GROMACS .gro file of N, CA and C in nm:
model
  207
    1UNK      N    1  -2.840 -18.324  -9.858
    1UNK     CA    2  -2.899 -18.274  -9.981
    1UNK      C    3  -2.821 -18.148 -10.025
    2UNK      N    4  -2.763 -18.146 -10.153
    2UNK     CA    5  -2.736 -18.027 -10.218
    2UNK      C    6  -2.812 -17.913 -10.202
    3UNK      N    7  -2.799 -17.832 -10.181
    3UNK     CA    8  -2.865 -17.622 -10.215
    3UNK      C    9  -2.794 -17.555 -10.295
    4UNK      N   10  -2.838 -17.524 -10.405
    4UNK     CA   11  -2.798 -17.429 -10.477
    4UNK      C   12  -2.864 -17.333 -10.457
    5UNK      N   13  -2.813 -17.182 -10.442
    5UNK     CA   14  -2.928 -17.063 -10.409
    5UNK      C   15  -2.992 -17.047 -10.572
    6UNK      N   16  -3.083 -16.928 -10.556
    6UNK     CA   17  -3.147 -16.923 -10.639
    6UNK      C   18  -3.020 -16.867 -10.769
    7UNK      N   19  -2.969 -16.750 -10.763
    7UNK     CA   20  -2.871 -16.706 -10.872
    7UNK      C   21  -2.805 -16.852 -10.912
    8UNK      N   22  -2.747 -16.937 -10.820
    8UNK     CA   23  -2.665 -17.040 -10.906
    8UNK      C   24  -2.762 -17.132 -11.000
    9UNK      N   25  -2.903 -17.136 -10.980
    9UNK     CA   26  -2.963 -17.226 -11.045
    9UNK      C   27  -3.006 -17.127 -11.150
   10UNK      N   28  -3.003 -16.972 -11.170
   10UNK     CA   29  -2.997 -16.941 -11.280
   10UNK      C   30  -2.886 -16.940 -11.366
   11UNK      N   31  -2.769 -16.939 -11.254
   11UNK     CA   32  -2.708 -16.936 -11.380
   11UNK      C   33  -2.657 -17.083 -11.436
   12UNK      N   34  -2.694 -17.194 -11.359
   12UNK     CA   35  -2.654 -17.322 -11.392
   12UNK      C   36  -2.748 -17.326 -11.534
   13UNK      N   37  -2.865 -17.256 -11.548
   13UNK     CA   38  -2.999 -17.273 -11.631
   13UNK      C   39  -2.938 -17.235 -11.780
   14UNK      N   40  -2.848 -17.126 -11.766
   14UNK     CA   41  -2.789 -17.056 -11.860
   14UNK      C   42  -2.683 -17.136 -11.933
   15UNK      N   43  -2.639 -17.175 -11.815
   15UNK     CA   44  -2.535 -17.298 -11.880
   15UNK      C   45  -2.568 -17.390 -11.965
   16UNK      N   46  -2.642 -17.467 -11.876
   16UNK     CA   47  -2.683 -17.577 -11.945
   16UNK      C   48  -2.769 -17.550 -12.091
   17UNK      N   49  -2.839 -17.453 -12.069
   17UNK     CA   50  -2.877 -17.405 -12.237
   17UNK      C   51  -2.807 -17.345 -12.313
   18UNK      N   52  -2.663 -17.398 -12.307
   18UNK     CA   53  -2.532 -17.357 -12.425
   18UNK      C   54  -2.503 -17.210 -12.424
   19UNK      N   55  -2.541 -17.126 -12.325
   19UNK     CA   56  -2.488 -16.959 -12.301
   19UNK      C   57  -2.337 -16.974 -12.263
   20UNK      N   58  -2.290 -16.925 -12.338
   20UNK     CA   59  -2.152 -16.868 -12.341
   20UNK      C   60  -2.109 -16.747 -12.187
   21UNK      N   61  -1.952 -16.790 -12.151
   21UNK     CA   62  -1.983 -16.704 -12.022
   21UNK      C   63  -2.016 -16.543 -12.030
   22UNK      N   64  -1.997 -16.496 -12.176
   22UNK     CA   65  -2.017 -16.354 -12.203
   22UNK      C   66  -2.170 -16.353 -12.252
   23UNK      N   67  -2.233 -16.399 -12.294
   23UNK     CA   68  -2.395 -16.399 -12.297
   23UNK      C   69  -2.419 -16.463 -12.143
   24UNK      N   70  -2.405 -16.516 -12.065
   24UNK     CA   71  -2.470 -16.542 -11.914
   24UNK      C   72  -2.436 -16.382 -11.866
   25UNK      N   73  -2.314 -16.349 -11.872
   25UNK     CA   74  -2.256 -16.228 -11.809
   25UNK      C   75  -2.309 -16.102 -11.812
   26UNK      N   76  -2.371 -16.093 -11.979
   26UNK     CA   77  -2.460 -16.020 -11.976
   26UNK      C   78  -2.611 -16.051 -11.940
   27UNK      N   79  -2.685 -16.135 -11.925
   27UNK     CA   80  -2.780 -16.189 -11.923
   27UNK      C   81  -2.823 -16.190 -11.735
   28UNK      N   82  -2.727 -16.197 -11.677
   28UNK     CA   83  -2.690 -16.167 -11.525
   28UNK      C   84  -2.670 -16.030 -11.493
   29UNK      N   85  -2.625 -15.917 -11.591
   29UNK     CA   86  -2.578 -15.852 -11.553
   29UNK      C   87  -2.441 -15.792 -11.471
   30UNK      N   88  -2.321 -15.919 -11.486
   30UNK     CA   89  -2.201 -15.881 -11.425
   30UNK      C   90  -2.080 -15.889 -11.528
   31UNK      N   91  -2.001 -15.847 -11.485
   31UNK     CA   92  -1.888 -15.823 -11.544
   31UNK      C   93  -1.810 -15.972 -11.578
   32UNK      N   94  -1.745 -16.041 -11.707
   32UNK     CA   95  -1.728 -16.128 -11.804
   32UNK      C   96  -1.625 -16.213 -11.678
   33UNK      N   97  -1.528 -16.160 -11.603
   33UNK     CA   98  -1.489 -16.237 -11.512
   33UNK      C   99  -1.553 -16.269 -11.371
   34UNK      N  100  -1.647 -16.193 -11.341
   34UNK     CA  101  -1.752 -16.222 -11.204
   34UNK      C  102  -1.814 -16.351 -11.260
   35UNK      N  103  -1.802 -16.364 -11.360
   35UNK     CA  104  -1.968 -16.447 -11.471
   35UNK      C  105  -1.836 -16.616 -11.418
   36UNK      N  106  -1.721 -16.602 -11.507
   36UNK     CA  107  -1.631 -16.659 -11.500
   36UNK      C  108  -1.556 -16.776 -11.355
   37UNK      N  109  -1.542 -16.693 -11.274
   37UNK     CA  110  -1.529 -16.729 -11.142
   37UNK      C  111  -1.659 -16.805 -11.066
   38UNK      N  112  -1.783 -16.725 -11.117
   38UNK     CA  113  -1.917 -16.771 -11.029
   38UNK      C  114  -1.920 -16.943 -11.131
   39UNK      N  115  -1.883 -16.976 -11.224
   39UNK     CA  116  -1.905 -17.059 -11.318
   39UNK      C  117  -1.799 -17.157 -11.269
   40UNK      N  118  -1.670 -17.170 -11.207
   40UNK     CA  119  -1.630 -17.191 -11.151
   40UNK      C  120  -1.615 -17.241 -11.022
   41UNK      N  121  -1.698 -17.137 -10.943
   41UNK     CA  122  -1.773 -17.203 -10.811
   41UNK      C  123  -1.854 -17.268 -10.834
   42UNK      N  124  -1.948 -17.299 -10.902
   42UNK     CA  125  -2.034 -17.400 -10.921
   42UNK      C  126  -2.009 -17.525 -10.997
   43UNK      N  127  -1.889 -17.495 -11.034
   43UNK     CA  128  -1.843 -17.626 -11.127
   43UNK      C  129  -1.769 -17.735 -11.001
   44UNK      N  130  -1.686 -17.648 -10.898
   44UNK     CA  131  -1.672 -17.739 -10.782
   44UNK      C  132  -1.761 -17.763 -10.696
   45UNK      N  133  -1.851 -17.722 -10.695
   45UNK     CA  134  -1.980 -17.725 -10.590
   45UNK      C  135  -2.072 -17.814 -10.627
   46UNK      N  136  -2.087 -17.867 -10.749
   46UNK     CA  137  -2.120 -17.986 -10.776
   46UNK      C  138  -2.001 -18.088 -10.861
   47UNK      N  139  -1.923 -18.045 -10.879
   47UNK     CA  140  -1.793 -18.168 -10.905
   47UNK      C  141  -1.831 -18.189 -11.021
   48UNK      N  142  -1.853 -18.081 -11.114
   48UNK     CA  143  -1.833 -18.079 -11.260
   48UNK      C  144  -1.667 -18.076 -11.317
   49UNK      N  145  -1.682 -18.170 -11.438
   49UNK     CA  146  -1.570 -18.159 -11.486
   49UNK      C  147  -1.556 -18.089 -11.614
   50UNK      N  148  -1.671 -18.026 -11.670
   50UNK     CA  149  -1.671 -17.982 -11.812
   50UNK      C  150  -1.844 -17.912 -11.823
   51UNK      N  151  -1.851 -17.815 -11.928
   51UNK     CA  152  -1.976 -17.761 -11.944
   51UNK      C  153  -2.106 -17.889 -11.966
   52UNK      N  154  -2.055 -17.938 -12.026
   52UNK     CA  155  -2.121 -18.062 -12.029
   52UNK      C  156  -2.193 -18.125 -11.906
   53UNK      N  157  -2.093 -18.157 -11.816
   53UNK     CA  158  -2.176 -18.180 -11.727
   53UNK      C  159  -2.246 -18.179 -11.637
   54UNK      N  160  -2.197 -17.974 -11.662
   54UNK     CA  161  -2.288 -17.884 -11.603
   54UNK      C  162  -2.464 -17.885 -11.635
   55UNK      N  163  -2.445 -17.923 -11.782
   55UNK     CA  164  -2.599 -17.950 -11.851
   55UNK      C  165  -2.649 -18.079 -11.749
   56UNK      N  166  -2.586 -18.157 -11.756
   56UNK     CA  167  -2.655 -18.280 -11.724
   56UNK      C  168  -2.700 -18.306 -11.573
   57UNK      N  169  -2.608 -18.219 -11.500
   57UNK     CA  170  -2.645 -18.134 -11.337
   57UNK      C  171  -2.767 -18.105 -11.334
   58UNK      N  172  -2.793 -17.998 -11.417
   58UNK     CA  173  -2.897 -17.888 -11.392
   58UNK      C  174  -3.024 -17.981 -11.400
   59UNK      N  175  -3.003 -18.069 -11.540
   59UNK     CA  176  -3.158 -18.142 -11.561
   59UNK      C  177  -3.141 -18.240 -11.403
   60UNK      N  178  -3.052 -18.354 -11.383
   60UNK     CA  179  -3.080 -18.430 -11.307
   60UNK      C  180  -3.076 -18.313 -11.150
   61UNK      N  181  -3.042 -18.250 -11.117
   61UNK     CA  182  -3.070 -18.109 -10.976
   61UNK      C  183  -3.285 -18.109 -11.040
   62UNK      N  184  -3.323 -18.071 -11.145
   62UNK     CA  185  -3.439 -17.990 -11.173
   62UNK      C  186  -3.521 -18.117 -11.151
   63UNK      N  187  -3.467 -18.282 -11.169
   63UNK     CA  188  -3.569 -18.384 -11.179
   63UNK      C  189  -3.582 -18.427 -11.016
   64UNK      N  190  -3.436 -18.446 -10.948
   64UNK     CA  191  -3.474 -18.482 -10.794
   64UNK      C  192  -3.529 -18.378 -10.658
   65UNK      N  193  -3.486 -18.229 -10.713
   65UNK     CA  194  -3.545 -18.155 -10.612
   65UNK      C  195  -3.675 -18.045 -10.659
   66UNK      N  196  -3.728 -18.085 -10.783
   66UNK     CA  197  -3.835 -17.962 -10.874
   66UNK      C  198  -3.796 -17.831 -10.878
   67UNK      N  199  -3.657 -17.766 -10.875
   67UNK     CA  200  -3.605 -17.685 -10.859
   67UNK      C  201  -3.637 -17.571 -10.972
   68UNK      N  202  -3.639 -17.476 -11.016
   68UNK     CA  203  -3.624 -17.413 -11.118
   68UNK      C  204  -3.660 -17.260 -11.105
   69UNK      N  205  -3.524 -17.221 -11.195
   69UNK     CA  206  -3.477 -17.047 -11.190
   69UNK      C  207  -3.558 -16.971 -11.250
   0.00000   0.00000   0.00000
């Protein structure tokens, strides 16, 4: 089974609701390339290929494990 900690499922949350990495960045509170890189790690950590299907992660992650940030 996948784990995402809690920060990645916020910020996967952010994602997937069309936040830009400089509105997550601020919205997190880190600096525009911390935001960048962490967006990054999570894009290989579930084997995303595009923001897109970062959205479609988050819902199908929120429907099989009731997960939410």
């Amino acid at each position: 089974m996948l784990t995402l900690t809690r920060d990645e499922m916020r910020l996967l949350r952010l994602l997937a609701e069309g936040a830009s990495n400089r509105t997550a960045a601020k919205k997190q509170g880190i600096a525009l390339r911390t935001m960048e890189l962490h967006r990054q790690k999570l894009m290989r950590k579930l084997g995303a290929k595009s923001a897109a299907q970062l959205g479609y992660l988050f819902a199908k992650y929120e429907r099989e494990y009731g997960e939410s940030a």
